[in-house]
Amino acid sequence: MPLNIKDLAIKARDFDTGERIPDRYAADHGNVVPELEISGVPEGTVELALIVNDPDAPLPNGFTHWVVYGIDPAAKTVGGQARGTWREGPNGIGQKAYTGPQPPAGHGTHHYYFWLYALDTSVSGEPTREEFLAAYGDNVIEQNRTVGTFSA
């Protein structure tokens, strides 16, 4: 999958890249879905996808916290109070939902990557993060991310 970053951008409303994610978004403190702003969607985008992953989790592929497909390229936000026609794929515990940060106690600071993908095709079904990356990597027009941190 090429790393194409031009104009596509994703930004969390309540924390900047590299900052601690507020507690209300954590699994143990409300599990509220953060509101994410989208801009700079490239021409030719058929749909957007969003994957939230913690590569610091002690698992071979990290831990996937949220998988979202079918985001309208005209959408300005995803998550939070925004409602759209998107659909969710399975996260790391097999649920089709957001699950917030919850690193193991004493495990230090974890990094949560909110990856936004602009695709030249629609995603079929509800693939896991790994299935999506394997099947749709060549369909990524552009991608970008923001990163928040959290520790127990």
mmCIF file of C-alpha atoms in Angstrom:
data_model
loop_
_atom_site.group_PDB
_atom_site.id
_atom_site.type_symbol
_atom_site.label_atom_id
_atom_site.label_comp_id
_atom_site.label_asym_id
_atom_site.label_seq_id
_atom_site.Cartn_x
_atom_site.Cartn_y
_atom_site.Cartn_z
ATOM 1 C CA MET A 1 0.000 0.000 0.000
ATOM 2 C CA PRO A 2 1.523 3.328 -1.011
ATOM 3 C CA LEU A 3 1.904 6.070 1.580
ATOM 4 C CA ASN A 4 0.179 8.920 -0.195
ATOM 5 C CA ILE A 5 -0.255 12.092 1.842
ATOM 6 C CA LYS A 6 -1.173 15.244 -0.012
ATOM 7 C CA ASP A 7 -4.262 17.146 1.126
ATOM 8 C CA LEU A 8 -6.304 14.513 2.961
ATOM 9 C CA ALA A 9 -6.473 15.351 6.661
ATOM 10 C CA ILE A 10 -8.038 13.971 9.809
ATOM 11 C CA LYS A 11 -8.101 15.845 13.108
ATOM 12 C CA ALA A 12 -9.652 15.049 16.459
ATOM 13 C CA ARG A 13 -11.743 17.884 17.898
ATOM 14 C CA ASP A 14 -10.624 17.314 21.505
ATOM 15 C CA PHE A 15 -6.922 16.454 21.218
ATOM 16 C CA ASP A 16 -4.055 17.282 18.913
ATOM 17 C CA THR A 17 -1.630 14.833 17.338
ATOM 18 C CA GLY A 18 0.717 13.522 20.015
ATOM 19 C CA GLU A 19 -1.496 14.617 22.918
ATOM 20 C CA ARG A 20 -3.185 12.455 25.518
ATOM 21 C CA ILE A 21 -6.672 11.300 24.562
ATOM 22 C CA PRO A 22 -9.168 12.651 27.147
ATOM 23 C CA ASP A 23 -10.403 10.054 29.635
ATOM 24 C CA ARG A 24 -14.047 10.158 28.434
ATOM 25 C CA TYR A 25 -12.940 8.405 25.220
ATOM 26 C CA ALA A 26 -11.288 5.520 27.119
ATOM 27 C CA ALA A 27 -13.030 2.160 27.531
ATOM 28 C CA ASP A 28 -13.090 2.463 31.339
ATOM 29 C CA HIS A 29 -14.253 6.094 31.427
ATOM 30 C CA GLY A 30 -17.338 6.344 29.210
ATOM 31 C CA ASN A 31 -16.133 4.892 25.906
ATOM 32 C CA VAL A 32 -17.383 7.969 24.015
ATOM 33 C CA VAL A 33 -16.477 7.984 20.321
ATOM 34 C CA PRO A 34 -14.242 10.978 19.545
ATOM 35 C CA GLU A 35 -15.407 13.390 16.860
ATOM 36 C CA LEU A 36 -12.974 13.499 13.958
ATOM 37 C CA GLU A 37 -12.856 16.219 11.317
ATOM 38 C CA ILE A 38 -12.140 15.286 7.698
ATOM 39 C CA SER A 39 -10.830 17.608 4.993
ATOM 40 C CA GLY A 40 -8.933 17.569 1.719
ATOM 41 C CA VAL A 41 -10.631 14.482 0.271
ATOM 42 C CA PRO A 42 -9.032 13.880 -3.135
ATOM 43 C CA GLU A 43 -10.953 13.858 -6.392
ATOM 44 C CA GLY A 44 -11.978 10.376 -7.451
ATOM 45 C CA THR A 45 -12.684 9.165 -3.917
ATOM 46 C CA VAL A 46 -15.567 6.675 -3.914
ATOM 47 C CA GLU A 47 -15.605 6.207 -0.143
ATOM 48 C CA LEU A 48 -13.528 6.783 2.963
ATOM 49 C CA ALA A 49 -12.514 4.208 5.554
ATOM 50 C CA LEU A 50 -11.249 4.781 9.099
ATOM 51 C CA ILE A 51 -9.243 2.406 11.253
ATOM 52 C CA VAL A 52 -8.134 3.098 14.821
ATOM 53 C CA ASN A 53 -5.237 0.879 15.884
ATOM 54 C CA ASP A 54 -2.910 0.667 18.887
ATOM 55 C CA PRO A 55 0.376 -0.824 17.646
ATOM 56 C CA ASP A 56 1.772 -0.793 21.212
ATOM 57 C CA ALA A 57 -0.697 -3.443 22.396
ATOM 58 C CA PRO A 58 1.104 -6.702 23.213
ATOM 59 C CA LEU A 59 -0.377 -8.561 20.226
ATOM 60 C CA PRO A 60 1.194 -9.433 16.838
ATOM 61 C CA ASN A 61 -0.828 -6.766 14.945
ATOM 62 C CA GLY A 62 -1.480 -4.447 17.864
ATOM 63 C CA PHE A 63 -5.115 -3.924 18.834
ATOM 64 C CA THR A 64 -7.815 -2.558 16.532
ATOM 65 C CA HIS A 65 -10.212 -0.222 18.350
ATOM 66 C CA TRP A 66 -12.545 0.833 15.541
ATOM 67 C CA VAL A 67 -13.136 -0.051 11.882
ATOM 68 C CA VAL A 68 -15.470 2.101 9.765
ATOM 69 C CA TYR A 69 -16.328 1.719 6.062
ATOM 70 C CA GLY A 70 -18.591 3.479 3.605
ATOM 71 C CA ILE A 71 -17.927 7.008 4.847
ATOM 72 C CA ASP A 72 -19.280 9.475 2.287
ATOM 73 C CA PRO A 73 -16.425 11.454 0.671
ATOM 74 C CA ALA A 74 -18.468 14.632 1.306
ATOM 75 C CA ALA A 75 -18.572 13.975 5.077
ATOM 76 C CA LYS A 76 -16.900 16.643 7.207
ATOM 77 C CA THR A 77 -16.908 14.578 10.413
ATOM 78 C CA VAL A 78 -17.088 11.000 11.607
ATOM 79 C CA GLY A 79 -17.655 9.775 15.148
ATOM 80 C CA GLY A 80 -18.917 11.889 18.031
ATOM 81 C CA GLN A 81 -22.501 12.980 17.471
ATOM 82 C CA ALA A 82 -22.103 12.776 13.676
ATOM 83 C CA ARG A 83 -24.432 10.358 12.013
ATOM 84 C CA GLY A 84 -23.736 8.926 8.638
ATOM 85 C CA THR A 85 -24.482 5.963 6.469
ATOM 86 C CA TRP A 86 -21.195 4.276 7.270
ATOM 87 C CA ARG A 87 -20.922 0.775 8.669
ATOM 88 C CA GLU A 88 -18.600 -0.719 11.222
ATOM 89 C CA GLY A 89 -16.375 -3.749 10.881
ATOM 90 C CA PRO A 90 -15.110 -5.930 13.723
ATOM 91 C CA ASN A 91 -12.667 -4.440 16.200
ATOM 92 C CA GLY A 92 -10.044 -6.424 18.141
ATOM 93 C CA ILE A 93 -12.667 -8.091 20.341
ATOM 94 C CA GLY A 94 -14.933 -8.929 17.407
ATOM 95 C CA GLN A 95 -17.516 -6.210 18.067
ATOM 96 C CA LYS A 96 -18.765 -3.883 15.361
ATOM 97 C CA ALA A 97 -18.302 -0.827 17.539
ATOM 98 C CA TYR A 98 -15.768 1.627 18.911
ATOM 99 C CA THR A 99 -13.842 0.508 21.962
ATOM 100 C CA GLY A 100 -11.684 3.173 23.540
ATOM 101 C CA PRO A 101 -8.138 3.055 24.862
ATOM 102 C CA GLN A 102 -7.522 0.553 27.654
ATOM 103 C CA PRO A 103 -3.823 -0.351 27.835
ATOM 104 C CA PRO A 104 -2.774 -2.873 30.467
ATOM 105 C CA ALA A 105 -1.929 -1.275 33.823
ATOM 106 C CA GLY A 106 1.757 -0.478 34.057
ATOM 107 C CA HIS A 107 2.251 -0.968 30.310
ATOM 108 C CA GLY A 108 3.274 2.639 29.711
ATOM 109 C CA THR A 109 2.039 5.040 27.089
ATOM 110 C CA HIS A 110 0.268 3.622 24.057
ATOM 111 C CA HIS A 111 -0.201 5.376 20.723
ATOM 112 C CA TYR A 112 -3.600 5.325 19.005
ATOM 113 C CA TYR A 113 -3.437 5.815 15.244
ATOM 114 C CA PHE A 114 -6.614 7.125 13.602
ATOM 115 C CA TRP A 115 -5.962 6.198 9.943
ATOM 116 C CA LEU A 116 -8.185 7.722 7.264
ATOM 117 C CA TYR A 117 -8.145 6.154 3.804
ATOM 118 C CA ALA A 118 -9.550 7.648 0.571
ATOM 119 C CA LEU A 119 -10.487 4.763 -1.719
ATOM 120 C CA ASP A 120 -11.198 4.537 -5.440
ATOM 121 C CA THR A 121 -13.707 1.737 -4.832
ATOM 122 C CA SER A 122 -16.329 0.657 -2.311
ATOM 123 C CA VAL A 123 -15.445 -1.807 0.425
ATOM 124 C CA SER A 124 -17.509 -4.995 0.277
ATOM 125 C CA GLY A 125 -18.703 -6.622 3.450
ATOM 126 C CA GLU A 126 -17.237 -5.884 6.857
ATOM 127 C CA PRO A 127 -13.583 -6.932 6.769
ATOM 128 C CA THR A 128 -11.291 -6.835 9.771
ATOM 129 C CA ARG A 129 -8.424 -4.354 9.744
ATOM 130 C CA GLU A 130 -6.030 -6.987 8.418
ATOM 131 C CA GLU A 131 -8.457 -8.185 5.722
ATOM 132 C CA PHE A 132 -9.091 -4.592 4.633
ATOM 133 C CA LEU A 133 -5.397 -3.736 4.334
ATOM 134 C CA ALA A 134 -4.707 -6.915 2.334
ATOM 135 C CA ALA A 135 -7.687 -6.559 -0.004
ATOM 136 C CA TYR A 136 -7.870 -2.788 -0.520
ATOM 137 C CA GLY A 137 -4.299 -1.552 -0.202
ATOM 138 C CA ASP A 138 -4.028 -0.996 -3.956
ATOM 139 C CA ASN A 139 -7.267 1.033 -3.915
ATOM 140 C CA VAL A 140 -5.955 3.708 -1.554
ATOM 141 C CA ILE A 141 -5.754 7.048 -3.379
ATOM 142 C CA GLU A 142 -4.504 8.889 -0.324
ATOM 143 C CA GLN A 143 -4.209 8.287 3.411
ATOM 144 C CA ASN A 144 -3.385 10.270 6.518
ATOM 145 C CA ARG A 145 -3.625 9.904 10.263
ATOM 146 C CA THR A 146 -3.668 11.587 13.598
ATOM 147 C CA VAL A 147 -2.226 9.966 16.723
ATOM 148 C CA GLY A 148 -3.340 10.262 20.323
ATOM 149 C CA THR A 149 -1.701 8.748 23.389
ATOM 150 C CA PHE A 150 -3.093 7.110 26.516
ATOM 151 C CA SER A 151 -1.733 5.294 29.559
ATOM 152 C CA ALA A 152 -3.511 3.475 32.374
#
